[in-house]
Amino acid sequence: MRNDGPSVHMLSAYLKRHCCLEYLRIAVGPTIETMLGLGSTSLDPELASVYQDWARSQTAMRVPLFASAVEAAGYTEVQNLSRRRQWHLVHVATHCLHDVINARHHIPAGLLAICASTMRATKRKFPEADVAKAYSLVGGIFFLRFVNAALTSPNQRI
């Protein structure tokens, strides 16, 4: 689906309806609450980013504020903090996915119809594609256009 196509505009308009917003509150609301509860705590596991946060907290030691990922990897504390962030990030993402899956019974009928229509169009356009690839495409649209949009800008969606 292209960003400027009429089907995308129709999908976007439908996704802003109350029934879809209610589904998002059920499906991703808990994840958003968890993320808000973290406050300013970062979950970015990238070593250079972790190093910067760690370096700012080191008042007793004189360490440079910036380092490459290779230099940052030389600090055990930075590696441990990165691992903890990775674990928390995977934990939050796993719970989010479980919440979305568990809320599947609350998906509005209109959204299910849009997904079914997208599946039929996918099968017509790509008749050689197996079912798993077709579901992957429809699921990707569902997540990228709907769930991810709500997670990245909840004030606009929920």
N, CA, C and O of each residue as an XYZ file, in Angstrom:
632
protein
N       0.842     -1.177      0.000
C       0.000      0.000      0.000
C       0.885      1.237      0.000
O       1.808      1.363      0.805
N       0.589      2.132     -0.904
C       1.363      3.357     -0.990
C       0.774      4.397     -0.039
O      -0.414      4.359      0.284
N       1.618      5.320      0.399
C       1.179      6.353      1.329
C       0.105      7.259      0.749
O      -0.710      7.795      1.499
N       0.081      7.445     -0.566
C      -0.825      8.405     -1.162
C      -2.031      7.770     -1.838
O      -2.826      8.476     -2.460
N      -2.184      6.475     -1.732
C      -3.289      5.780     -2.395
C      -4.609      6.003     -1.685
O      -4.631      6.238     -0.477
N      -5.717      5.933     -2.426
C      -7.033      6.126     -1.801
C      -7.337      5.071     -0.743
O      -8.009      5.360      0.248
N      -6.849      3.858     -0.946
C      -7.125      2.819      0.052
C      -6.450      3.142      1.379
O      -6.985      2.825      2.442
N      -5.282      3.770      1.324
C      -4.593      4.159      2.559
C      -5.370      5.262      3.262
O      -5.495      5.250      4.487
N      -5.895      6.218      2.496
C      -6.689      7.292      3.094
C      -7.963      6.727      3.724
O      -8.355      7.147      4.813
N      -8.602      5.786      3.052
C      -9.812      5.169      3.604
C      -9.479      4.387      4.870
O     -10.209      4.451      5.859
N      -8.373      3.649      4.831
C      -7.954      2.884      6.003
C      -7.653      3.826      7.161
O      -8.087      3.585      8.288
N      -6.918      4.885      6.892
C      -6.587      5.853      7.949
C      -7.844      6.462      8.552
O      -7.941      6.615      9.770
N      -8.805      6.809      7.704
C     -10.061      7.385      8.204
C     -10.804      6.380      9.079
O     -11.326      6.745     10.132
N     -10.855      5.126      8.654
C     -11.564      4.111      9.434
C     -10.865      3.866     10.772
O     -11.523      3.682     11.796
N      -9.560      3.863     10.760
C      -8.809      3.562     11.975
C      -8.979      4.618     13.054
O      -8.642      4.371     14.212
N      -9.488      5.778     12.705
C      -9.705      6.842     13.682
C     -11.087      6.763     14.320
O     -11.419      7.565     15.193
N     -11.886      5.803     13.887
C     -13.231      5.652     14.449
C     -13.152      5.122     15.878
O     -12.163      4.505     16.276
N     -14.205      5.374     16.632
C     -14.259      4.998     18.046
C     -13.995      3.510     18.272
O     -13.269      3.147     19.198
N     -14.573      2.648     17.441
C     -14.418      1.199     17.654
C     -12.946      0.785     17.548
O     -12.492     -0.091     18.285
N     -12.217      1.404     16.648
C     -10.787      1.075     16.509
C      -9.983      1.641     17.668
O      -9.049      1.003     18.154
N     -10.345      2.828     18.107
C      -9.639      3.432     19.239
C      -9.866      2.618     20.506
O      -8.960      2.467     21.325
N     -11.070      2.099     20.663
C     -11.362      1.262     21.823
C     -10.518     -0.017     21.782
O      -9.990     -0.451     22.806
N     -10.397     -0.609     20.605
C      -9.546     -1.794     20.455
C      -8.104     -1.468     20.845
O      -7.459     -2.245     21.549
N      -7.601     -0.324     20.390
C      -6.222      0.057     20.723
C      -6.041      0.236     22.230
O      -5.004     -0.136     22.779
N      -7.035      0.798     22.891
C      -6.934      0.948     24.350
C      -6.771     -0.421     25.020
O      -6.021     -0.570     25.984
N      -7.482     -1.404     24.495
C      -7.400     -2.751     25.063
C      -6.078     -3.413     24.673
O      -5.416     -4.024     25.512
N      -5.699     -3.294     23.414
C      -4.559     -4.042     22.884
C      -3.203     -3.447     23.256
O      -2.293     -4.181     23.642
N      -3.059     -2.141     23.146
C      -1.738     -1.546     23.400
C      -1.730     -0.575     24.568
O      -0.681     -0.048     24.935
N      -2.899     -0.337     25.152
C      -2.962      0.536     26.323
C      -2.019      0.109     27.443
O      -1.318      0.954     28.000
N      -1.982     -1.193     27.792
C      -1.071     -1.619     28.857
C       0.404     -1.342     28.531
O       1.178     -0.983     29.418
N       0.782     -1.506     27.287
C       2.168     -1.238     26.896
C       2.477      0.249     27.011
O       3.549      0.632     27.479
N       1.547      1.074     26.588
C       1.759      2.521     26.687
C       1.871      2.931     28.147
O       2.712      3.759     28.499
N       1.027      2.355     29.000
C       1.113      2.651     30.435
C       2.472      2.237     31.002
O       3.062      2.961     31.804
N       2.964      1.072     30.583
C       4.280      0.605     31.029
C       5.372      1.574     30.598
O       6.253      1.922     31.385
N       5.308      2.005     29.346
C       6.332      2.920     28.832
C       6.264      4.270     29.545
O       7.300      4.864     29.843
N       5.061      4.754     29.819
C       4.924      6.015     30.548
C       5.462      5.879     31.969
O       6.023      6.820     32.529
N       5.280      4.693     32.539
C       5.784      4.438     33.882
C       7.294      4.452     33.974
O       7.851      4.653     35.054
N       7.960      4.241     32.853
C       9.423      4.272     32.848
C       9.968      5.688     32.967
O      11.135      5.886     33.304
N       9.127      6.659     32.693
C       9.582      8.047     32.753
C      10.663      8.312     31.729
O      10.490      8.024     30.544
N      11.772      8.856     32.177
C      12.867      9.192     31.255
C      13.864      8.042     31.104
O      14.896      8.208     30.454
N      13.576      6.888     31.688
C      14.468      5.743     31.576
C      14.531      5.267     30.133
O      13.502      5.004     29.511
N      15.718      5.159     29.616
C      15.905      4.736     28.226
C      15.982      3.218     28.132
O      16.525      2.549     29.011
N      15.429      2.695     27.050
C      15.563      1.268     26.748
C      16.468      1.045     25.546
O      16.552     -0.072     25.034
N      17.139      2.083     25.093
C      18.030      1.977     23.938
C      19.260      1.162     24.326
O      20.058      1.609     25.149
N      19.428     -0.033     23.744
C      20.560     -0.884     24.132
C      21.837     -0.607     23.343
O      22.860     -1.241     23.601
N      21.804      0.322     22.389
C      22.968      0.598     21.545
C      24.103      1.110     22.428
O      23.912      2.030     23.223
N      25.283      0.511     22.284
C      26.392      0.752     23.205
C      26.798      2.226     23.311
O      27.044      2.708     24.417
N      26.871      2.939     22.212
C      27.274      4.344     22.274
C      26.259      5.167     23.067
O      26.636      6.067     23.816
N      24.973      4.857     22.901
C      23.923      5.553     23.647
C      23.982      5.204     25.132
O      23.861      6.077     25.992
N      24.169      3.927     25.418
C      24.289      3.481     26.808
C      25.501      4.147     27.455
O      25.438      4.592     28.601
N      26.610      4.212     26.706
C      27.823      4.844     27.227
C      27.557      6.291     27.606
O      27.982      6.734     28.673
N      26.862      7.038     26.755
C      26.579      8.448     27.053
C      25.801      8.576     28.356
O      26.132      9.413     29.197
N      24.779      7.760     28.528
C      23.994      7.804     29.763
C      24.858      7.435     30.962
O      24.777      8.070     32.014
N      25.672      6.422     30.802
C      26.552      5.987     31.881
C      27.577      7.068     32.212
O      27.824      7.347     33.384
N      28.173      7.676     31.188
C      29.204      8.699     31.388
C      28.636      9.908     32.131
O      29.320     10.500     32.967
N      27.387     10.278     31.831
C      26.765     11.411     32.528
C      26.588     11.131     34.012
O      26.579     12.056     34.824
N      26.445      9.857     34.371
C      26.230      9.506     35.772
C      27.536      9.339     36.545
O      27.517      9.174     37.765
N      28.646      9.381     35.856
C      29.951      9.175     36.500
C      30.518     10.508     36.971
O      31.269     11.162     36.248
N      30.156     10.906     38.183
C      30.645     12.182     38.695
C      32.031     12.048     39.314
O      32.815     12.997     39.294
N      32.336     10.882     39.860
C      33.639     10.682     40.511
C      34.747     10.436     39.488
O      35.901     10.788     39.730
N      34.407      9.841     38.357
C      35.406      9.530     37.327
C      35.344     10.572     36.222
O      34.280     11.113     35.921
N      36.470     10.842     35.636
C      36.507     11.737     34.479
C      36.556     10.876     33.222
O      37.611     10.380     32.828
N      35.400     10.713     32.608
C      35.317      9.943     31.369
C      34.757     10.861     30.287
O      33.925     11.725     30.567
N      35.213     10.671     29.062
C      34.647     11.486     27.979
C      33.148     11.220     27.847
O      32.678     10.117     28.124
N      32.414     12.228     27.426
C      30.970     12.101     27.316
C      30.548     11.286     26.100
O      29.466     10.699     26.095
N      31.379     11.242     25.083
C      31.047     10.515     23.857
C      32.098      9.453     23.577
O      33.286      9.654     23.830
N      31.644      8.318     23.050
C      32.549      7.238     22.674
C      31.902      6.440     21.549
O      30.678      6.383     21.429
N      32.737      5.837     20.743
C      32.207      4.963     19.694
C      31.691      3.682     20.346
O      31.942      3.431     21.525
N      30.983      2.893     19.585
C      30.470      1.626     20.108
C      31.617      0.708     20.512
O      31.518     -0.017     21.502
N      32.695      0.738     19.751
C      33.855     -0.099     20.071
C      34.484      0.349     21.385
O      34.816     -0.484     22.229
N      34.651      1.656     21.566
C      35.215      2.171     22.824
C      34.277      1.893     23.993
O      34.723      1.516     25.077
N      32.984      2.078     23.772
C      32.001      1.850     24.836
C      31.990      0.398     25.279
O      31.767      0.107     26.454
N      32.229     -0.519     24.343
C      32.232     -1.949     24.664
C      33.362     -2.316     25.611
O      33.343     -3.390     26.212
N      34.337     -1.444     25.751
C      35.457     -1.704     26.650
C      35.112     -1.520     28.118
O      35.915     -1.863     28.986
N      33.947     -0.993     28.409
C      33.531     -0.774     29.792
C      32.520     -1.847     30.196
O      31.453     -1.960     29.592
N      32.856     -2.623     31.206
C      31.984     -3.700     31.676
C      30.638     -3.156     32.129
O      29.598     -3.758     31.861
N      30.656     -2.014     32.819
C      29.405     -1.425     33.309
C      28.470     -1.095     32.144
O      27.259     -1.293     32.242
N      29.030     -0.595     31.052
C      28.230     -0.234     29.881
C      27.643     -1.495     29.248
O      26.475     -1.508     28.858
N      28.445     -2.549     29.145
C      27.941     -3.808     28.590
C      26.800     -4.361     29.440
O      25.786     -4.815     28.908
N      26.970     -4.322     30.759
C      25.922     -4.833     31.655
C      24.643     -4.011     31.544
O      23.546     -4.570     31.519
N      24.775     -2.694     31.477
C      23.611     -1.828     31.339
C      22.921     -2.067     29.995
O      21.692     -2.064     29.918
N      23.700     -2.271     28.950
C      23.132     -2.561     27.629
C      22.346     -3.867     27.663
O      21.252     -3.948     27.105
N      22.901     -4.892     28.319
C      22.195     -6.173     28.432
C      20.883     -6.021     29.202
O      19.867     -6.606     28.827
N      20.910     -5.232     30.281
C      19.683     -5.008     31.052
C      18.635     -4.291     30.207
O      17.451     -4.625     30.256
N      19.078     -3.306     29.432
C      18.149     -2.595     28.562
C      17.586     -3.529     27.494
O      16.399     -3.468     27.176
N      18.429     -4.383     26.947
C      17.950     -5.348     25.945
C      16.887     -6.244     26.553
O      15.847     -6.492     25.942
N      17.152     -6.730     27.767
C      16.202     -7.613     28.432
C      14.883     -6.894     28.648
O      13.825     -7.461     28.374
N      14.919     -5.642     29.141
C      13.691     -4.883     29.378
C      12.950     -4.596     28.076
O      11.722     -4.666     28.024
N      13.691     -4.279     27.042
C      13.074     -3.998     25.743
C      12.363     -5.239     25.199
O      11.234     -5.147     24.717
N      13.015     -6.385     25.274
C      12.400     -7.643     24.825
C      11.183     -7.968     25.691
O      10.158     -8.424     25.184
N      11.300     -7.735     26.983
C      10.191     -7.990     27.916
C       8.975     -7.135     27.551
O       7.863     -7.655     27.464
N       9.171     -5.844     27.338
C       8.069     -4.948     26.984
C       7.474     -5.345     25.630
O       6.254     -5.404     25.478
N       8.341     -5.618     24.647
C       7.864     -5.985     23.311
C       7.084     -7.302     23.346
O       6.059     -7.428     22.676
N       7.554     -8.273     24.111
C       6.866     -9.562     24.227
C       5.499     -9.389     24.861
O       4.516     -9.962     24.391
N       5.432     -8.600     25.929
C       4.141     -8.363     26.570
C       3.195     -7.605     25.643
O       1.992     -7.868     25.629
N       3.733     -6.672     24.875
C       2.905     -5.937     23.920
C       2.321     -6.899     22.886
O       1.128     -6.850     22.589
N       3.157     -7.760     22.351
C       2.682     -8.719     21.353
C       1.622     -9.646     21.947
O       0.616     -9.936     21.300
N       1.844    -10.108     23.173
C       0.850    -10.956     23.844
C      -0.466    -10.203     24.037
O      -1.541    -10.771     23.841
N      -0.387     -8.922     24.424
C      -1.603     -8.137     24.611
C      -2.361     -7.972     23.298
O      -3.588     -8.068     23.271
N      -1.635     -7.725     22.210
C      -2.281     -7.573     20.898
C      -2.950     -8.891     20.496
O      -4.083     -8.898     20.014
N      -2.245     -9.992     20.695
C      -2.812    -11.304     20.340
C      -4.026    -11.615     21.211
O      -5.044    -12.089     20.706
N      -3.929    -11.355     22.505
C      -5.045    -11.650     23.412
C      -6.260    -10.762     23.150
O      -7.380    -11.125     23.508
N      -6.048     -9.610     22.534
C      -7.156     -8.696     22.236
C      -7.770     -8.957     20.860
O      -8.607     -8.178     20.404
N      -7.372    -10.023     20.201
C      -7.838    -10.287     18.834
C      -9.351    -10.406     18.750
O      -9.935    -10.112     17.707
N      -9.992    -10.829     19.827
C     -11.450    -10.978     19.817
C     -12.159     -9.620     19.861
O     -13.371     -9.541     19.659
N     -11.409     -8.571     20.124
C     -11.981     -7.229     20.201
C     -11.751     -6.421     18.923
O     -12.157     -5.262     18.842
N     -11.101     -7.027     17.925
C     -10.862     -6.309     16.669
C     -12.212     -6.002     16.033
O     -13.034     -6.901     15.858
N     -12.444     -4.742     15.687
C     -13.742     -4.375     15.100
C     -13.997     -5.126     13.793
O     -13.075     -5.413     13.029
N     -15.270     -5.434     13.558
C     -15.650     -6.185     12.357
C     -15.214     -5.466     11.084
O     -14.792     -6.109     10.123
N     -15.311     -4.153     11.072
C     -14.896     -3.393      9.893
C     -13.413     -3.545      9.603
O     -13.008     -3.629      8.444
N     -12.607     -3.579     10.645
C     -11.170     -3.761     10.452
C     -10.866     -5.177      9.969
O      -9.979     -5.377      9.139
N     -11.594     -6.143     10.483
C     -11.441     -7.519      9.986
C     -11.808     -7.596      8.512
O     -11.149     -8.290      7.738
N     -12.869     -6.878      8.124
C     -13.285     -6.860      6.721
C     -12.216     -6.213      5.844
O     -11.963     -6.674      4.730
N     -11.587     -5.145      6.340
C     -10.506     -4.496      5.587
C      -9.335     -5.458      5.421
O      -8.750     -5.550      4.342
N      -8.994     -6.170      6.484
C      -7.895     -7.146      6.409
C      -8.238     -8.269      5.432
O      -7.382     -8.701      4.660
N      -9.476     -8.741      5.461
C      -9.901     -9.806      4.533
C      -9.841     -9.305      3.099
O      -9.404    -10.031      2.207
N     -10.271     -8.083      2.872
C     -10.208     -7.498      1.531
C      -8.760     -7.356      1.068
O      -8.444     -7.616     -0.093
N      -7.897     -6.948      1.969
C      -6.471     -6.828      1.653
C      -5.890     -8.195      1.323
O      -5.054     -8.315      0.428
N      -6.323     -9.218      2.032
C      -5.854    -10.582      1.770
C      -6.294    -11.030      0.378
O      -5.502    -11.605     -0.369
N      -7.550    -10.771      0.030
C      -8.032    -11.151     -1.309
C      -7.261    -10.409     -2.404
O      -6.891    -10.998     -3.420
N      -7.024     -9.122     -2.190
C      -6.276     -8.331     -3.176
C      -4.841     -8.841     -3.289
O      -4.273     -8.856     -4.381
N      -4.263     -9.253     -2.184
C      -2.899     -9.797     -2.191
C      -2.851    -11.090     -2.995
O      -1.935    -11.300     -3.791
N      -3.835    -11.951     -2.786
C      -3.871    -13.225     -3.517
C      -4.071    -13.003     -5.017
O      -3.518    -13.736     -5.837
N      -4.871    -11.980     -5.372
C      -5.056    -11.674     -6.801
C      -3.767    -11.111     -7.409
O      -3.380    -11.478     -8.519
N      -3.118    -10.226     -6.677
C      -1.909     -9.569     -7.212
C      -0.720    -10.522     -7.244
O       0.093    -10.478     -8.167
N      -0.620    -11.386     -6.231
C       0.495    -12.322     -6.131
C      -0.034    -13.754     -6.004
O       0.039    -14.337     -4.922
N      -0.563    -14.329     -7.081
C      -1.166    -15.665     -6.988
C      -0.144    -16.752     -6.635
O      -0.517    -17.805     -6.117
N       1.123    -16.507     -6.909
C       2.150    -17.509     -6.613
C       2.611    -17.484     -5.151
O       3.300    -18.399     -4.700
N       2.232    -16.441     -4.419
C       2.654    -16.321     -3.023
C       1.916    -17.343     -2.161
O       0.719    -17.575     -2.329
N       2.655    -17.944     -1.241
C       1.998    -18.890     -0.342
C       1.205    -18.131      0.729
O       1.349    -16.918      0.880
N       0.389    -18.846      1.449
C      -0.507    -18.245      2.429
C       0.271    -17.503      3.515
O      -0.142    -16.428      3.950
N       1.390    -18.072      3.951
C       2.180    -17.436      5.010
C       2.667    -16.057      4.575
O       2.652    -15.119      5.371
N       3.094    -15.925      3.330
C       3.557    -14.622      2.843
C       2.403    -13.635      2.756
O       2.571    -12.458      3.072
N       1.242    -14.099      2.334
C       0.072    -13.224      2.245
C      -0.338    -12.741      3.639
O      -0.622    -11.559      3.831
N      -0.369    -13.657      4.608
C      -0.688    -13.263      5.982
C       0.364    -12.306      6.527
O       0.042    -11.377      7.267
N       1.608    -12.535      6.162
C       2.691    -11.652      6.599
C       2.476    -10.230      6.087
O       2.694     -9.261      6.815
N       2.052    -10.111      4.838
C       1.786     -8.794      4.257
C       0.632     -8.111      4.979
O       0.746     -6.949      5.371
N      -0.465     -8.814      5.157
C      -1.636     -8.230      5.817
C      -1.297     -7.888      7.273
O      -1.670     -6.823      7.765
N      -0.603     -8.776      7.946
C      -0.189     -8.508      9.329
C       0.745     -7.318      9.414
O       0.669     -6.529     10.356
N       1.628     -7.187      8.434
C       2.534     -6.041      8.400
C       1.785     -4.734      8.260
O       2.106     -3.750      8.925
N       0.789     -4.727      7.398
C      -0.032     -3.526      7.232
C      -0.765     -3.217      8.536
O      -0.796     -2.070      8.983
N      -1.355     -4.252      9.142
C      -2.080     -4.090     10.401
C      -1.173     -3.488     11.477
O      -1.559     -2.551     12.175
N       0.034     -4.037     11.600
C       0.935     -3.553     12.635
C       1.511     -2.183     12.312
O       1.523     -1.299     13.168
N       1.988     -1.999     11.085
C       2.639     -0.730     10.753
C       1.665      0.437     10.684
O       1.984      1.535     11.140
N       0.488      0.217     10.121
C      -0.473      1.305      9.947
C      -1.347      1.535     11.168
O      -1.951      2.598     11.309
N      -1.420      0.553     12.047
C      -2.401      0.632     13.130
C      -1.734      0.524     14.496
O      -1.734      1.487     15.263
N      -1.171     -0.628     14.804
C      -0.605     -0.850     16.129
C       0.637      0.015     16.349
O       0.733      0.706     17.363
N       1.583     -0.014     15.418
C       2.802      0.772     15.573
C       2.495      2.263     15.637
O       3.100      2.995     16.421
N       1.564      2.703     14.819
C       1.186      4.124     14.841
C       0.664      4.529     16.214
O       0.956      5.626     16.690
N      -0.102      3.656     16.848
C      -0.631      3.950     18.192
C       0.472      3.937     19.236
O       0.441      4.725     20.181
N       1.434      3.061     19.077
C       2.533      2.993     20.046
C       3.487      4.174     19.922
O       4.004      4.667     20.925
N       3.720      4.629     18.692
C       4.695      5.708     18.509
C       4.098      7.091     18.735
O       4.830      8.026     19.059
N       2.794      7.239     18.572
C       2.157      8.537     18.842
C       0.793      8.319     19.486
O      -0.242      8.554     18.863
N       0.800      7.863     20.750
C      -0.456      7.501     21.405
C      -1.404      8.681     21.583
O      -2.620      8.490     21.588
N      -0.882      9.884     21.727
C      -1.766     11.049     21.927
C      -2.621     11.312     20.708
O      -3.721     11.853     20.825
N      -2.130     10.932     19.531
C      -2.894     11.143     18.316
C      -3.849      9.989     18.039
O      -4.800     10.151     17.274
N      -3.618      8.846     18.638
C      -4.401      7.655     18.310
C      -5.368      7.255     19.410
O      -6.515      6.898     19.141
N      -4.904      7.316     20.640
C      -5.726      6.776     21.745
C      -6.236      7.908     22.613
O      -6.944      7.666     23.591
